[in-house]
Structures are given as C-alpha cells and as structure tokens.
C-alpha cells in the first residue's frame, strides 16, 4: 500500500471532514472527487488502478486546484484498507465506487465479480464500525429493476431477478447493507441507483477511459465519430419502442457526481429519515439509441456512421427513471441538457486524441 501526497490537504482550515472515495480514479469516482473537493471536503481515494490511471489525479487537481490523497491498494485487502483507516482517523463518510462493472465480463468471470464487489463492501462495512464512520453511499444501478413492467420506474418498482453476475452483485450488496444496518450497525447508508451515466467534465480534463473495445454506447459512439471504429452497431430496431431501438435514461456524469455530495453530506450531518435510503438518479427522460445518435450529430455537427445490427443478448427494451424522490428529498435534479452532455463526451474524445491517448 502506498500513500501519496498526504500533506496536501492538511491546511484546509475550512474542511467539512474527510471522505473516503473507493474507486476514486475511475469514471464516476473522479467526477465525484472534484465535486467533493469543490464543496470543501478533504478526500482520500483508494484505487487499485485495475481500470483507471494515476494521471486522473492530475486532472482532478487541474480542475479543483487541490490534489486528493491517494492510496494504491485493493479494497478486498482488509489489511491494506484497515491501514488506510488508521492513517486517516478523520474519515467521516465513504462513497463506494470500487467495483467491477462490465456486464459481459461478469458472465465469463462470475467469481471475480462476486469477490471484488461483495468483499469490498463487506470490508468497508466492517471497518466503518471499527472507525466510527457515519455513513456509506453505495453505487447501485437501475439494473436491479431488470425489464420493468412499466416506466418510469420508482424506487418501489419491483426488483427483478438479475440477468448477470454483475447485476446480482448490485442486488446482493443492497441486501448486505440493509441486513447489516437492521442488525444494529451504528451507521447509515444511502443507496443510489444510477441510470446510464454519460458525458465528461466540461473541462475535458477527466472523463471515461474504457479498456479496449468499448461495450457502452457513448464511448463506442465517440470513438466511431472520431474514426477509431468504422461504424456503430445499433443493437436492434425491432423493439416495442417508437423507433424500434432501446430506450434508456442518460444522465450527465457531473449531475450524478453532485448527487453523491448531497448524499454523503446528508449522512455525515445525520439528516437521513431512515437508516437506509434509496434514490433513483436519472433525468426522467427516456431516449432511444437512434435518437441519441441524432442528438449527438445535431449537438456536435459530427456524423456517426452506424448500421442496424442484431439485438444484444440480455438488453433491456426500455427503462427510465422517475427521479421525483431524489428531486424532492435530496433537492437534486439532473438538469444538464442532453446536447451539452453529448458535447462534453465529444470534447473528451478530442482531448484524448490531442494527448495521444486514443
Ligand atoms: N448499444 C448499441 N450499440 C453499442 C452499445 C450499446 O446499440 O455498441 C445500445 C444498447 O443495446 C442499449 C444502449 O445502447 O440499448 C445502452 O447500452 P450501454 O451498454 O451503454 O448501457 P446498458 O443500458 O446496457 O448498461 C448500463 C451499464 C450497466 C448497467 C445497466 C443497467 O453499462 O453497468 O446500464 O441497466 F448495469
């Protein structure tokens, strides 16, 4: 375990306390770290860099003017994690992003997914008790709703059997949190069910860095638009939707990041209404794949070569959020226009080329 730049944040006289961000050099973790630093929190990141890069810390520092502390270690390593808690007795809250997240890979390597995602959470819960952490924000997913009976989905919509080990880890992790707290664990938790996070910080200093061929729509689309990929396959145009392609709720990653700051603050300040709170984080708007391509082309003026391909196994036909609970209780709203989000994704792709990364 290596600790970097520990002295940097010590002089923050106005700090609201320290947040542990697991997986903080990843896509959503890095954007959330920026928002936490901007809001006046100190941050220590733990990440094993399995799906991210140490340079992300430079991007975070360039945006916020502050460098988060960084520990390179794996959250499944209880000893390393405990050492971190001993080094940082001022941790008041945790935001847990450290998880494996590729649906297809989870089908090939289920044990890897169960080990990483479950052991990480269990270690964090155990250590939260030992080190008096007030609360944990957990990254869950709309994947828990499966193919919903109706849209938009609320937090009360039925949980459907998971269709992948990845999805199953999200369901099990939600249950682990609820069971531990029901058994008297002395902290609280907020579970955030994300819809489809997209885009990047408007500065293009941080963004999504997929490994290899992207599996998700936006990185594949921007890589096609820039010429890395020949064409984008639209997985199916024969669904029961207005244009036949699948519908999702695409939420701007910075909007999403801001919800985490509100959530962790609510925990740290003891403002939650119940020991576990669950919120959908989406825009409330369903957008089809074909609509998204048109919106991207209109927003950027760049054409996206695409063709209709076969359906992708396991895809949900349509799902979008009812975000009213988060709007009303958290006072949060995803209000970045989709065109701005798509422009930020494009700007990030251009920045990657400029830096010779992709
Ligand atoms: N799609 C294409 N072509 C591509 C990639 C995706 O047409 O090359 C389509 C998909 O069929 C789907 C939509 O674009 O209709 C979005 O696909 P993504 O892979 O970007 O996202 P998913 O909705 O499939 O999955 C996301 C997250 C998962 C999470 C899930 C919850 O990646 O981690 O939402 O539903 F579990």
mmCIF file of N, CA, C and O in Angstrom, residues 253-321:
data_model
loop_
_atom_site.group_PDB
_atom_site.id
_atom_site.type_symbol
_atom_site.label_atom_id
_atom_site.label_comp_id
_atom_site.label_asym_id
_atom_site.label_seq_id
_atom_site.Cartn_x
_atom_site.Cartn_y
_atom_site.Cartn_z
ATOM 1 N N UNK A 253 -22.741 12.864 -16.128
ATOM 2 C CA UNK A 253 -21.907 12.362 -15.024
ATOM 3 C C UNK A 253 -21.643 13.436 -13.965
ATOM 4 O O UNK A 253 -21.487 13.103 -12.780
ATOM 5 N N UNK A 254 -21.627 14.705 -14.364
ATOM 6 C CA UNK A 254 -21.395 15.755 -13.350
ATOM 7 C C UNK A 254 -22.654 15.931 -12.488
ATOM 8 O O UNK A 254 -22.561 16.085 -11.262
ATOM 9 N N UNK A 255 -23.819 15.860 -13.117
ATOM 10 C CA UNK A 255 -25.065 15.878 -12.326
ATOM 11 C C UNK A 255 -25.063 14.717 -11.336
ATOM 12 O O UNK A 255 -25.423 14.876 -10.161
ATOM 13 N N UNK A 256 -24.665 13.563 -11.832
ATOM 14 C CA UNK A 256 -24.623 12.365 -10.985
ATOM 15 C C UNK A 256 -23.647 12.572 -9.821
ATOM 16 O O UNK A 256 -23.955 12.251 -8.665
ATOM 17 N N UNK A 257 -22.476 13.116 -10.143
ATOM 18 C CA UNK A 257 -21.450 13.336 -9.115
ATOM 19 C C UNK A 257 -21.998 14.250 -8.011
ATOM 20 O O UNK A 257 -21.779 14.009 -6.820
ATOM 21 N N UNK A 258 -22.734 15.280 -8.423
ATOM 22 C CA UNK A 258 -23.259 16.240 -7.433
ATOM 23 C C UNK A 258 -24.227 15.566 -6.464
ATOM 24 O O UNK A 258 -24.303 15.931 -5.282
ATOM 25 N N UNK A 259 -24.966 14.586 -6.953
ATOM 26 C CA UNK A 259 -25.899 13.873 -6.069
ATOM 27 C C UNK A 259 -25.139 13.147 -4.953
ATOM 28 O O UNK A 259 -25.646 13.025 -3.831
ATOM 29 N N UNK A 260 -23.941 12.695 -5.260
ATOM 30 C CA UNK A 260 -23.155 11.995 -4.228
ATOM 31 C C UNK A 260 -22.725 12.935 -3.105
ATOM 32 O O UNK A 260 -22.651 12.529 -1.946
ATOM 33 N N UNK A 261 -22.422 14.169 -3.467
ATOM 34 C CA UNK A 261 -22.016 15.140 -2.445
ATOM 35 C C UNK A 261 -23.204 15.403 -1.514
ATOM 36 O O UNK A 261 -23.068 15.414 -0.286
ATOM 37 N N UNK A 262 -24.375 15.582 -2.116
ATOM 38 C CA UNK A 262 -25.574 15.820 -1.299
ATOM 39 C C UNK A 262 -25.842 14.604 -0.406
ATOM 40 O O UNK A 262 -26.159 14.743 0.778
ATOM 41 N N UNK A 263 -25.688 13.416 -0.967
ATOM 42 C CA UNK A 263 -25.991 12.191 -0.207
ATOM 43 C C UNK A 263 -25.030 12.028 0.966
ATOM 44 O O UNK A 263 -25.448 11.758 2.100
ATOM 45 N N UNK A 264 -23.744 12.208 0.700
ATOM 46 C CA UNK A 264 -22.782 11.968 1.782
ATOM 47 C C UNK A 264 -22.941 13.044 2.866
ATOM 48 O O UNK A 264 -22.826 12.765 4.061
ATOM 49 N N UNK A 265 -23.271 14.262 2.442
ATOM 50 C CA UNK A 265 -23.490 15.343 3.402
ATOM 51 C C UNK A 265 -24.677 15.015 4.315
ATOM 52 O O UNK A 265 -24.653 15.234 5.524
ATOM 53 N N UNK A 266 -25.709 14.480 3.694
ATOM 54 C CA UNK A 266 -26.919 14.095 4.434
ATOM 55 C C UNK A 266 -26.589 13.044 5.497
ATOM 56 O O UNK A 266 -27.106 13.081 6.606
ATOM 57 N N UNK A 267 -25.700 12.119 5.137
ATOM 58 C CA UNK A 267 -25.298 11.080 6.092
ATOM 59 C C UNK A 267 -24.442 11.669 7.207
ATOM 60 O O UNK A 267 -24.676 11.432 8.389
ATOM 61 N N UNK A 268 -23.452 12.454 6.799
ATOM 62 C CA UNK A 268 -22.496 12.990 7.774
ATOM 63 C C UNK A 268 -23.206 13.920 8.757
ATOM 64 O O UNK A 268 -22.904 13.937 9.947
ATOM 65 N N UNK A 269 -24.186 14.662 8.241
ATOM 66 C CA UNK A 269 -24.904 15.607 9.112
ATOM 67 C C UNK A 269 -26.094 14.965 9.825
ATOM 68 O O UNK A 269 -26.879 15.651 10.483
ATOM 69 N N UNK A 270 -26.252 13.656 9.655
ATOM 70 C CA UNK A 270 -27.315 12.933 10.369
ATOM 71 C C UNK A 270 -28.711 13.358 9.957
ATOM 72 O O UNK A 270 -29.629 13.396 10.778
ATOM 73 N N UNK A 271 -28.906 13.675 8.670
ATOM 74 C CA UNK A 271 -30.206 14.197 8.236
ATOM 75 C C UNK A 271 -31.091 13.159 7.556
ATOM 76 O O UNK A 271 -32.151 13.501 7.044
ATOM 77 N N UNK A 272 -30.644 11.916 7.500
ATOM 78 C CA UNK A 272 -31.456 10.922 6.794
ATOM 79 C C UNK A 272 -32.718 10.618 7.594
ATOM 80 O O UNK A 272 -32.737 10.699 8.820
ATOM 81 N N UNK A 273 -33.780 10.241 6.855
ATOM 82 C CA UNK A 273 -35.067 9.968 7.510
ATOM 83 C C UNK A 273 -35.156 8.531 8.001
ATOM 84 O O UNK A 273 -35.990 8.193 8.823
ATOM 85 N N UNK A 274 -34.326 7.662 7.434
ATOM 86 C CA UNK A 274 -34.308 6.264 7.874
ATOM 87 C C UNK A 274 -32.871 5.757 7.731
ATOM 88 O O UNK A 274 -32.059 6.381 7.040
ATOM 89 N N UNK A 275 -32.552 4.638 8.386
ATOM 90 C CA UNK A 275 -31.153 4.178 8.380
ATOM 91 C C UNK A 275 -30.632 3.854 6.984
ATOM 92 O O UNK A 275 -29.436 3.982 6.719
ATOM 93 N N UNK A 276 -31.528 3.419 6.098
ATOM 94 C CA UNK A 276 -31.112 3.209 4.703
ATOM 95 C C UNK A 276 -32.090 3.970 3.813
ATOM 96 O O UNK A 276 -33.311 3.800 3.940
ATOM 97 N N UNK A 277 -31.573 4.788 2.954
ATOM 98 C CA UNK A 277 -32.419 5.494 1.982
ATOM 99 C C UNK A 277 -31.993 5.090 0.571
ATOM 100 O O UNK A 277 -30.805 4.899 0.320
ATOM 101 N N UNK A 278 -32.980 4.983 -0.299
ATOM 102 C CA UNK A 278 -32.687 4.579 -1.684
ATOM 103 C C UNK A 278 -33.220 5.652 -2.633
ATOM 104 O O UNK A 278 -34.350 6.127 -2.459
ATOM 105 N N UNK A 279 -32.399 6.027 -3.609
ATOM 106 C CA UNK A 279 -32.826 7.036 -4.587
ATOM 107 C C UNK A 279 -32.468 6.609 -6.004
ATOM 108 O O UNK A 279 -31.352 6.145 -6.256
ATOM 109 N N UNK A 280 -33.403 6.815 -6.922
ATOM 110 C CA UNK A 280 -33.105 6.717 -8.351
ATOM 111 C C UNK A 280 -32.387 7.979 -8.781
ATOM 112 O O UNK A 280 -32.824 9.090 -8.434
ATOM 113 N N UNK A 281 -31.316 7.830 -9.554
ATOM 114 C CA UNK A 281 -30.655 9.006 -10.126
ATOM 115 C C UNK A 281 -30.743 8.934 -11.641
ATOM 116 O O UNK A 281 -29.995 8.209 -12.301
ATOM 117 N N UNK A 282 -31.694 9.650 -12.166
ATOM 118 C CA UNK A 282 -31.892 9.708 -13.612
ATOM 119 C C UNK A 282 -32.504 11.057 -13.944
ATOM 120 O O UNK A 282 -32.775 11.868 -13.055
ATOM 121 N N UNK A 283 -32.735 11.256 -15.252
ATOM 122 C CA UNK A 283 -33.306 12.540 -15.675
ATOM 123 C C UNK A 283 -34.830 12.499 -15.709
ATOM 124 O O UNK A 283 -35.490 13.533 -15.687
ATOM 125 N N UNK A 284 -35.356 11.276 -15.858
ATOM 126 C CA UNK A 284 -36.796 11.133 -16.067
ATOM 127 C C UNK A 284 -37.159 11.095 -17.549
ATOM 128 O O UNK A 284 -38.327 10.911 -17.890
ATOM 129 N N UNK A 285 -36.162 11.241 -18.424
ATOM 130 C CA UNK A 285 -36.437 11.219 -19.869
ATOM 131 C C UNK A 285 -35.884 9.946 -20.498
ATOM 132 O O UNK A 285 -34.700 9.636 -20.337
ATOM 133 N N UNK A 286 -36.732 9.249 -21.221
ATOM 134 C CA UNK A 286 -36.282 8.075 -21.980
ATOM 135 C C UNK A 286 -35.831 8.513 -23.365
ATOM 136 O O UNK A 286 -36.536 9.262 -24.038
ATOM 137 N N UNK A 287 -34.650 8.046 -23.781
ATOM 138 C CA UNK A 287 -34.089 8.418 -25.097
ATOM 139 C C UNK A 287 -33.665 7.123 -25.800
ATOM 140 O O UNK A 287 -32.987 6.283 -25.203
ATOM 141 N N UNK A 288 -34.061 6.993 -27.070
ATOM 142 C CA UNK A 288 -33.702 5.767 -27.796
ATOM 143 C C UNK A 288 -32.286 5.874 -28.356
ATOM 144 O O UNK A 288 -31.722 6.975 -28.463
ATOM 145 N N UNK A 289 -31.735 4.728 -28.753
ATOM 146 C CA UNK A 289 -30.376 4.713 -29.320
ATOM 147 C C UNK A 289 -30.333 5.584 -30.582
ATOM 148 O O UNK A 289 -29.420 6.405 -30.751
ATOM 149 N N UNK A 290 -31.344 5.429 -31.451
ATOM 150 C CA UNK A 290 -31.343 6.216 -32.700
ATOM 151 C C UNK A 290 -31.508 7.708 -32.412
ATOM 152 O O UNK A 290 -30.865 8.550 -33.057
ATOM 153 N N UNK A 291 -32.337 8.023 -31.436
ATOM 154 C CA UNK A 291 -32.489 9.442 -31.033
ATOM 155 C C UNK A 291 -31.157 9.997 -30.519
ATOM 156 O O UNK A 291 -30.793 11.131 -30.827
ATOM 157 N N UNK A 292 -30.459 9.178 -29.754
ATOM 158 C CA UNK A 292 -29.207 9.641 -29.158
ATOM 159 C C UNK A 292 -28.186 9.948 -30.258
ATOM 160 O O UNK A 292 -27.465 10.953 -30.197
ATOM 161 N N UNK A 293 -28.141 9.100 -31.268
ATOM 162 C CA UNK A 293 -27.209 9.330 -32.375
ATOM 163 C C UNK A 293 -27.561 10.662 -33.069
ATOM 164 O O UNK A 293 -26.689 11.488 -33.337
ATOM 165 N N UNK A 294 -28.854 10.871 -33.337
ATOM 166 C CA UNK A 294 -29.272 12.136 -33.984
ATOM 167 C C UNK A 294 -28.934 13.334 -33.117
ATOM 168 O O UNK A 294 -28.453 14.364 -33.608
ATOM 169 N N UNK A 295 -29.194 13.196 -31.826
ATOM 170 C CA UNK A 295 -28.901 14.322 -30.902
ATOM 171 C C UNK A 295 -27.408 14.625 -30.902
ATOM 172 O O UNK A 295 -27.000 15.778 -30.856
ATOM 173 N N UNK A 296 -26.599 13.573 -30.923
ATOM 174 C CA UNK A 296 -25.143 13.774 -30.930
ATOM 175 C C UNK A 296 -24.734 14.507 -32.210
ATOM 176 O O UNK A 296 -23.945 15.460 -32.180
ATOM 177 N N UNK A 297 -25.266 14.057 -33.332
ATOM 178 C CA UNK A 297 -24.902 14.679 -34.607
ATOM 179 C C UNK A 297 -25.336 16.147 -34.627
ATOM 180 O O UNK A 297 -24.596 17.015 -35.082
ATOM 181 N N UNK A 298 -26.527 16.420 -34.098
ATOM 182 C CA UNK A 298 -27.019 17.801 -34.085
ATOM 183 C C UNK A 298 -26.187 18.668 -33.136
ATOM 184 O O UNK A 298 -25.880 19.832 -33.434
ATOM 185 N N UNK A 299 -25.791 18.091 -31.999
ATOM 186 C CA UNK A 299 -25.079 18.880 -30.979
ATOM 187 C C UNK A 299 -23.639 19.168 -31.389
ATOM 188 O O UNK A 299 -23.076 20.196 -31.011
ATOM 189 N N UNK A 300 -23.028 18.253 -32.136
ATOM 190 C CA UNK A 300 -21.592 18.393 -32.444
ATOM 191 C C UNK A 300 -21.324 18.702 -33.914
ATOM 192 O O UNK A 300 -20.206 19.108 -34.259
ATOM 193 N N UNK A 301 -22.306 18.456 -34.766
ATOM 194 C CA UNK A 301 -22.081 18.635 -36.198
ATOM 195 C C UNK A 301 -21.217 17.520 -36.786
ATOM 196 O O UNK A 301 -20.737 17.625 -37.921
ATOM 197 N N UNK A 302 -21.036 16.442 -36.033
ATOM 198 C CA UNK A 302 -20.187 15.336 -36.496
ATOM 199 C C UNK A 302 -21.071 14.123 -36.792
ATOM 200 O O UNK A 302 -21.929 13.767 -35.989
ATOM 201 N N UNK A 303 -20.840 13.503 -37.944
ATOM 202 C CA UNK A 303 -21.651 12.348 -38.339
ATOM 203 C C UNK A 303 -21.165 11.084 -37.639
ATOM 204 O O UNK A 303 -19.958 10.905 -37.421
ATOM 205 N N UNK A 304 -22.103 10.214 -37.320
ATOM 206 C CA UNK A 304 -21.749 8.931 -36.703
ATOM 207 C C UNK A 304 -22.167 7.803 -37.651
ATOM 208 O O UNK A 304 -23.358 7.472 -37.737
ATOM 209 N N UNK A 305 -21.218 7.221 -38.391
ATOM 210 C CA UNK A 305 -21.582 6.097 -39.252
ATOM 211 C C UNK A 305 -22.185 4.974 -38.399
ATOM 212 O O UNK A 305 -21.586 4.592 -37.387
ATOM 213 N N UNK A 306 -23.366 4.501 -38.775
ATOM 214 C CA UNK A 306 -23.976 3.433 -37.985
ATOM 215 C C UNK A 306 -24.834 2.546 -38.867
ATOM 216 O O UNK A 306 -25.218 2.936 -39.972
ATOM 217 N N UNK A 307 -25.078 1.349 -38.370
ATOM 218 C CA UNK A 307 -25.959 0.419 -39.078
ATOM 219 C C UNK A 307 -26.768 -0.350 -38.036
ATOM 220 O O UNK A 307 -26.359 -0.468 -36.882
ATOM 221 N N UNK A 308 -27.901 -0.845 -38.501
ATOM 222 C CA UNK A 308 -28.726 -1.644 -37.593
ATOM 223 C C UNK A 308 -28.134 -3.053 -37.522
ATOM 224 O O UNK A 308 -27.824 -3.657 -38.555
ATOM 225 N N UNK A 309 -27.949 -3.544 -36.307
ATOM 226 C CA UNK A 309 -27.407 -4.892 -36.112
ATOM 227 C C UNK A 309 -28.398 -5.707 -35.279
ATOM 228 O O UNK A 309 -29.464 -5.196 -34.886
ATOM 229 N N UNK A 310 -28.040 -6.960 -35.047
ATOM 230 C CA UNK A 310 -28.918 -7.834 -34.264
ATOM 231 C C UNK A 310 -29.034 -7.306 -32.831
ATOM 232 O O UNK A 310 -28.168 -6.558 -32.361
ATOM 233 N N UNK A 311 -30.076 -7.726 -32.163
ATOM 234 C CA UNK A 311 -30.234 -7.388 -30.743
ATOM 235 C C UNK A 311 -29.038 -7.926 -29.953
ATOM 236 O O UNK A 311 -28.488 -8.973 -30.316
ATOM 237 N N UNK A 312 -28.659 -7.230 -28.878
ATOM 238 C CA UNK A 312 -27.609 -7.729 -27.994
ATOM 239 C C UNK A 312 -28.270 -8.544 -26.880
ATOM 240 O O UNK A 312 -29.214 -8.058 -26.245
ATOM 241 N N UNK A 313 -27.749 -9.732 -26.665
ATOM 242 C CA UNK A 313 -28.360 -10.612 -25.669
ATOM 243 C C UNK A 313 -28.396 -9.935 -24.290
ATOM 244 O O UNK A 313 -27.408 -9.324 -23.882
ATOM 245 N N UNK A 314 -29.517 -10.069 -23.638
ATOM 246 C CA UNK A 314 -29.615 -9.550 -22.268
ATOM 247 C C UNK A 314 -30.028 -8.089 -22.179
ATOM 248 O O UNK A 314 -30.220 -7.571 -21.075
ATOM 249 N N UNK A 315 -30.148 -7.393 -23.332
ATOM 250 C CA UNK A 315 -30.525 -5.972 -23.262
ATOM 251 C C UNK A 315 -31.960 -5.789 -22.777
ATOM 252 O O UNK A 315 -32.855 -6.552 -23.129
ATOM 253 N N UNK A 316 -32.136 -4.751 -21.988
ATOM 254 C CA UNK A 316 -33.467 -4.335 -21.553
ATOM 255 C C UNK A 316 -34.071 -3.506 -22.688
ATOM 256 O O UNK A 316 -33.371 -2.730 -23.330
ATOM 257 N N UNK A 317 -35.366 -3.685 -22.942
ATOM 258 C CA UNK A 317 -36.000 -2.927 -24.029
ATOM 259 C C UNK A 317 -36.100 -1.438 -23.695
ATOM 260 O O UNK A 317 -35.659 -0.576 -24.461
ATOM 261 N N UNK A 318 -36.675 -1.148 -22.545
ATOM 262 C CA UNK A 318 -36.799 0.264 -22.166
ATOM 263 C C UNK A 318 -36.825 0.427 -20.659
ATOM 264 O O UNK A 318 -37.478 -0.350 -19.948
ATOM 265 N N UNK A 319 -36.090 1.424 -20.213
ATOM 266 C CA UNK A 319 -36.119 1.762 -18.788
ATOM 267 C C UNK A 319 -35.729 3.225 -18.615
ATOM 268 O O UNK A 319 -34.771 3.698 -19.221
ATOM 269 N N UNK A 320 -36.537 3.951 -17.873
ATOM 270 C CA UNK A 320 -36.148 5.284 -17.475
ATOM 271 C C UNK A 320 -36.709 5.570 -16.082
ATOM 272 O O UNK A 320 -37.599 4.883 -15.603
ATOM 273 N N UNK A 321 -36.128 6.587 -15.471
ATOM 274 C CA UNK A 321 -36.370 6.820 -14.047
ATOM 275 C C UNK A 321 -37.540 7.749 -13.786
ATOM 276 O O UNK A 321 -37.804 8.665 -14.552
#
